């Protein structure tokens, strides 16, 4: 289990916050410890981050030696490494907790076995004493029987002697009633002594059986104690070994992260566009101590073509679902025969990838504003089970945010914002009016809410534009055109789909 966790790819990590690394570690037992092996560290050290574009190179770290070849490395790849190190640290914490739990169980079993061994030894000693007492009782009963039999013999002799006396002068027999009574009493005493001896012998057999059982119990208790101590020793050894393995993996991952960060810093120092994009991602709105205004948000969402390309590469590195979608379209583009088939692929990109890319622009532009950002959150509308999915919900705001004028267009520190994102040309935006009005129902729980759209809305005739804006304002989610135009977003996606083709000599 741990082995599988530690070999998680260093590139293209899971979405942050959804790590699986600590999921089953609390179930680790001594048996499961054996599933881990030291090859984990070797597998971890053999990671490669390969070149992804004309401007992106990689870091190649070898399992043997400390040789590290560093060149340009993308921001997303470094963040993947950061996620990996965090995940490994989470694995260690979970493993350490599981180890503590298993060691405590083993120690408890060891203490119970030790107590049982002590109790069994005490019970054996008692059984031995009882057997000795029973043996003494048998000896005493035998002596009593011998004594009573001797008394009976004496009484019988006395009776015989009495009966052997001659008659008196009157011809009467001698009076032997006393001797006769003595014989009767002696016979009764012998019978009682025999009964007591039989009882003593029976009790001795029981005592012997108890002593034999206690000896067997002591043997079993000693075996159980030895097994418990062995299990505790194995558990301690396994925990120490596998914690050391994880520590080595963390150390290796941290070293590679440091190397990657150094390479990235060197790259950013010589590439202003990449440095600007990095600053855009790492924006700290609380640093200025001022409310965030609509102009600031508009500037963050209107990236240059180069910044959009860098965001595409970042998403490709960081988001497995986005990468899968891009790879699928790239493969279709390469396989397309002629302009007609390429146009079909381009249309798919405009329909599916552009909308996702527009939402990602908004997501990463707004993410620094809050402590938590949720996508496609479900909100039930009415009592009939209908629900709407809100494209973006930003909560726990770090600074006050102003989206525009009017009610519901501002949120305080600690507040929340909800957004619907629409990326499309003018007529498409107009055709989505009813849908956006319905979506607005899911925004009302937030302090501020609006529908963010591409600037194509300005291409609508004035009457239609007013109709659309008024309808959404009345629904509680005013429309704000902050995103780049649909053609710009489409071109960015198409260029990224065709990137491999452009890189070929």
XYZ file of N, CA and C in Angstrom, residues 244-334:
273
model
N 11.663 5.508 8.021
C 12.952 5.908 7.443
C 12.864 5.966 5.920
N 12.127 5.013 5.323
C 11.952 5.019 3.866
C 11.228 6.278 3.413
N 10.156 6.625 4.135
C 9.417 7.837 3.775
C 10.282 9.069 3.993
N 11.047 9.088 5.079
C 11.942 10.224 5.327
C 12.951 10.386 4.192
N 13.465 9.266 3.703
C 14.397 9.330 2.577
C 13.702 9.873 1.334
N 12.449 9.428 1.137
C 11.696 9.916 -0.018
C 11.437 11.415 0.100
N 11.095 11.867 1.305
C 10.869 13.301 1.521
C 12.158 14.078 1.282
N 13.255 13.538 1.791
C 14.546 14.208 1.612
C 14.903 14.305 0.130
N 14.676 13.189 -0.602
C 14.977 13.201 -2.038
C 14.063 14.172 -2.773
N 12.770 14.135 -2.439
C 11.834 15.044 -3.090
C 12.131 16.497 -2.783
N 12.498 16.774 -1.531
C 12.828 18.150 -1.148
C 14.063 18.643 -1.886
N 15.065 17.771 -2.006
C 16.284 18.157 -2.731
C 15.969 18.477 -4.184
N 15.133 17.680 -4.789
C 14.782 17.913 -6.184
C 13.908 19.153 -6.336
N 13.059 19.388 -5.330
C 12.254 20.604 -5.357
C 13.142 21.836 -5.266
N 14.134 21.790 -4.392
C 15.057 22.926 -4.263
C 15.774 23.171 -5.585
N 16.231 22.087 -6.224
C 16.911 22.229 -7.515
C 15.969 22.808 -8.564
N 14.738 22.302 -8.569
C 13.766 22.801 -9.539
C 13.437 24.267 -9.286
N 13.305 24.638 -8.008
C 13.002 26.027 -7.678
C 14.147 26.943 -8.087
N 15.369 26.480 -7.896
C 16.527 27.276 -8.318
C 16.532 27.457 -9.830
N 16.211 26.370 -10.542
C 16.151 26.468 -12.003
C 15.043 27.418 -12.434
N 13.903 27.340 -11.744
C 12.791 28.228 -12.083
C 13.149 29.682 -11.792
N 13.773 29.920 -10.643
C 14.164 31.291 -10.299
C 15.120 31.865 -11.346
N 16.062 31.022 -11.784
C 17.006 31.478 -12.811
C 16.280 31.768 -14.123
N 15.324 30.941 -14.448
C 14.545 31.130 -15.680
C 13.709 32.408 -15.603
N 13.048 32.614 -14.451
C 12.208 33.806 -14.299
C 13.047 35.078 -14.336
N 14.279 34.986 -13.853
C 15.149 36.163 -13.829
C 15.528 36.628 -15.229
N 15.451 35.714 -16.193
C 15.851 36.069 -17.568
C 14.678 36.098 -18.532
N 13.479 35.830 -18.033
C 12.300 35.796 -18.898
C 11.208 36.662 -18.281
N 11.108 37.921 -18.676
C 10.128 38.834 -18.068
C 8.692 38.333 -18.184
N 8.327 37.751 -19.325
C 6.948 37.279 -19.498
C 6.610 36.195 -18.485
N 7.526 35.247 -18.320
C 7.299 34.185 -17.345
C 7.270 34.746 -15.927
N 8.122 35.731 -15.657
C 8.139 36.349 -14.329
C 6.830 37.075 -14.053
N 6.307 37.760 -15.069
C 5.026 38.453 -14.905
C 3.899 37.454 -14.658
N 3.925 36.348 -15.397
C 2.895 35.328 -15.196
C 3.002 34.716 -13.798
N 4.221 34.480 -13.349
C 4.427 33.947 -11.998
C 3.887 34.919 -10.957
N 4.147 36.199 -11.151
C 3.630 37.217 -10.229
C 2.105 37.253 -10.275
N 1.543 37.043 -11.464
C 0.078 37.010 -11.618
C -0.515 35.851 -10.819
N 0.109 34.691 -10.898
C -0.378 33.528 -10.152
C -0.264 33.737 -8.645
N 0.831 34.344 -8.208
C 1.130 34.467 -6.783
C 0.679 35.808 -6.205
N -0.204 36.480 -6.879
C -0.681 37.793 -6.440
C -1.210 37.730 -5.009
N -0.826 38.730 -4.218
C -1.306 38.831 -2.839
C -2.127 40.111 -2.712
N -3.451 40.018 -2.829
C -4.281 41.230 -2.804
C -4.269 41.934 -1.452
N -3.959 41.197 -0.389
C -3.971 41.813 0.944
C -2.731 42.651 1.197
N -1.745 42.522 0.332
C -0.479 43.223 0.550
C -0.651 44.731 0.488
N -1.502 45.207 -0.427
C -1.703 46.652 -0.571
C -2.622 47.217 0.498
N -3.441 46.367 1.105
C -4.353 46.834 2.144
C -5.499 47.667 1.612
N -5.801 47.534 0.317
C -6.890 48.303 -0.284
C -7.951 47.357 -0.827
N -9.187 47.838 -0.958
C -10.219 47.018 -1.596
C -9.853 46.737 -3.052
N -10.270 45.598 -3.541
C -10.046 45.236 -4.939
C -11.170 45.842 -5.769
N -10.804 46.584 -6.798
C -11.771 47.316 -7.620
C -12.045 46.575 -8.927
N -13.109 46.956 -9.637
C -13.400 46.327 -10.930
C -12.249 46.447 -11.922
N -11.557 47.598 -11.918
C -10.435 47.759 -12.851
C -9.333 46.742 -12.570
N -9.071 46.479 -11.300
C -8.044 45.500 -10.949
C -8.443 44.102 -11.422
N -9.714 43.770 -11.240
C -10.187 42.457 -11.681
C -10.147 42.345 -13.198
N -10.523 43.424 -13.873
C -10.522 43.413 -15.347
C -9.102 43.218 -15.871
N -8.144 43.891 -15.243
C -6.750 43.740 -15.668
C -6.259 42.309 -15.448
N -6.688 41.695 -14.356
C -6.231 40.330 -14.081
C -6.827 39.324 -15.063
N -7.998 39.598 -15.563
C -8.640 38.642 -16.471
C -8.262 38.855 -17.929
N -7.705 39.993 -18.256
C -7.340 40.266 -19.646
C -5.838 40.082 -19.827
N -5.452 38.840 -19.902
C -4.046 38.500 -20.084
C -3.627 38.733 -21.529
N -2.355 39.026 -21.709
C -1.815 39.141 -23.065
C -1.781 37.754 -23.703
N -1.559 37.711 -25.000
C -1.512 36.418 -25.688
C -0.406 35.532 -25.114
N 0.729 36.132 -24.771
C 1.827 35.358 -24.191
C 1.457 34.845 -22.804
N 0.769 35.674 -22.018
C 0.338 35.246 -20.691
C -0.702 34.132 -20.793
N -1.577 34.228 -21.794
C -2.558 33.161 -21.996
C -1.859 31.850 -22.370
N -0.807 31.942 -23.185
C -0.066 30.738 -23.550
C 0.576 30.107 -22.313
N 1.136 30.946 -21.459
C 1.747 30.429 -20.237
C 0.700 29.806 -19.313
N -0.493 30.403 -19.281
C -1.568 29.807 -18.481
C -1.983 28.460 -19.066
N -2.019 28.363 -20.394
C -2.333 27.078 -21.025
C -1.327 26.014 -20.581
N -0.045 26.364 -20.615
C 0.983 25.403 -20.214
C 0.855 25.050 -18.728
N 0.531 26.053 -17.935
C 0.359 25.819 -16.497
C -0.793 24.848 -16.245
N -1.921 25.072 -16.918
C -3.070 24.183 -16.752
C -2.739 22.776 -17.241
N -1.984 22.696 -18.316
C -1.604 21.391 -18.859
C -0.754 20.615 -17.846
N 0.115 21.319 -17.146
C 0.958 20.675 -16.135
C 0.185 20.320 -14.871
N -0.773 21.158 -14.501
C -1.383 21.055 -13.177
C -2.734 20.342 -13.146
N -3.468 20.370 -14.246
C -4.845 19.867 -14.238
C -4.946 18.628 -15.123
N -5.043 17.438 -14.542
C -5.100 16.214 -15.350
C -6.264 16.198 -16.332
N -7.425 16.710 -15.923
C -8.584 16.708 -16.819
C -8.347 17.636 -18.010
N -7.760 18.796 -17.748
C -7.469 19.735 -18.836
C -6.427 19.135 -19.774
N -5.417 18.526 -19.194
C -4.375 17.900 -20.011
C -4.964 16.795 -20.893
N -5.864 16.003 -20.335
C -6.484 14.922 -21.100
C -7.275 15.480 -22.277
N -7.995 16.579 -22.027
C -8.781 17.199 -23.094
C -7.871 17.751 -24.192
N -6.783 18.397 -23.786
C -5.839 18.950 -24.767
C -5.194 17.831 -25.579
N -4.752 16.780 -24.898
C -4.109 15.665 -25.603
C -5.058 15.026 -26.610
N -6.305 14.903 -26.224
C -7.290 14.312 -27.134
C -7.433 15.160 -28.396
N -7.543 16.476 -28.214
C -7.683 17.365 -29.371
C -6.396 17.394 -30.194
N -5.257 17.346 -29.530
C -3.985 17.324 -30.266
C -3.875 16.071 -31.134
N -4.260 14.947 -30.566
C -4.210 13.704 -31.336
C -5.158 13.761 -32.528
N -6.330 14.335 -32.314
C -7.285 14.461 -33.413
C -6.756 15.420 -34.481
N -6.068 16.467 -34.039
C -5.504 17.429 -34.996
C -4.421 16.766 -35.848
N -3.559 15.987 -35.190
C -2.488 15.304 -35.922
C -3.063 14.275 -36.892
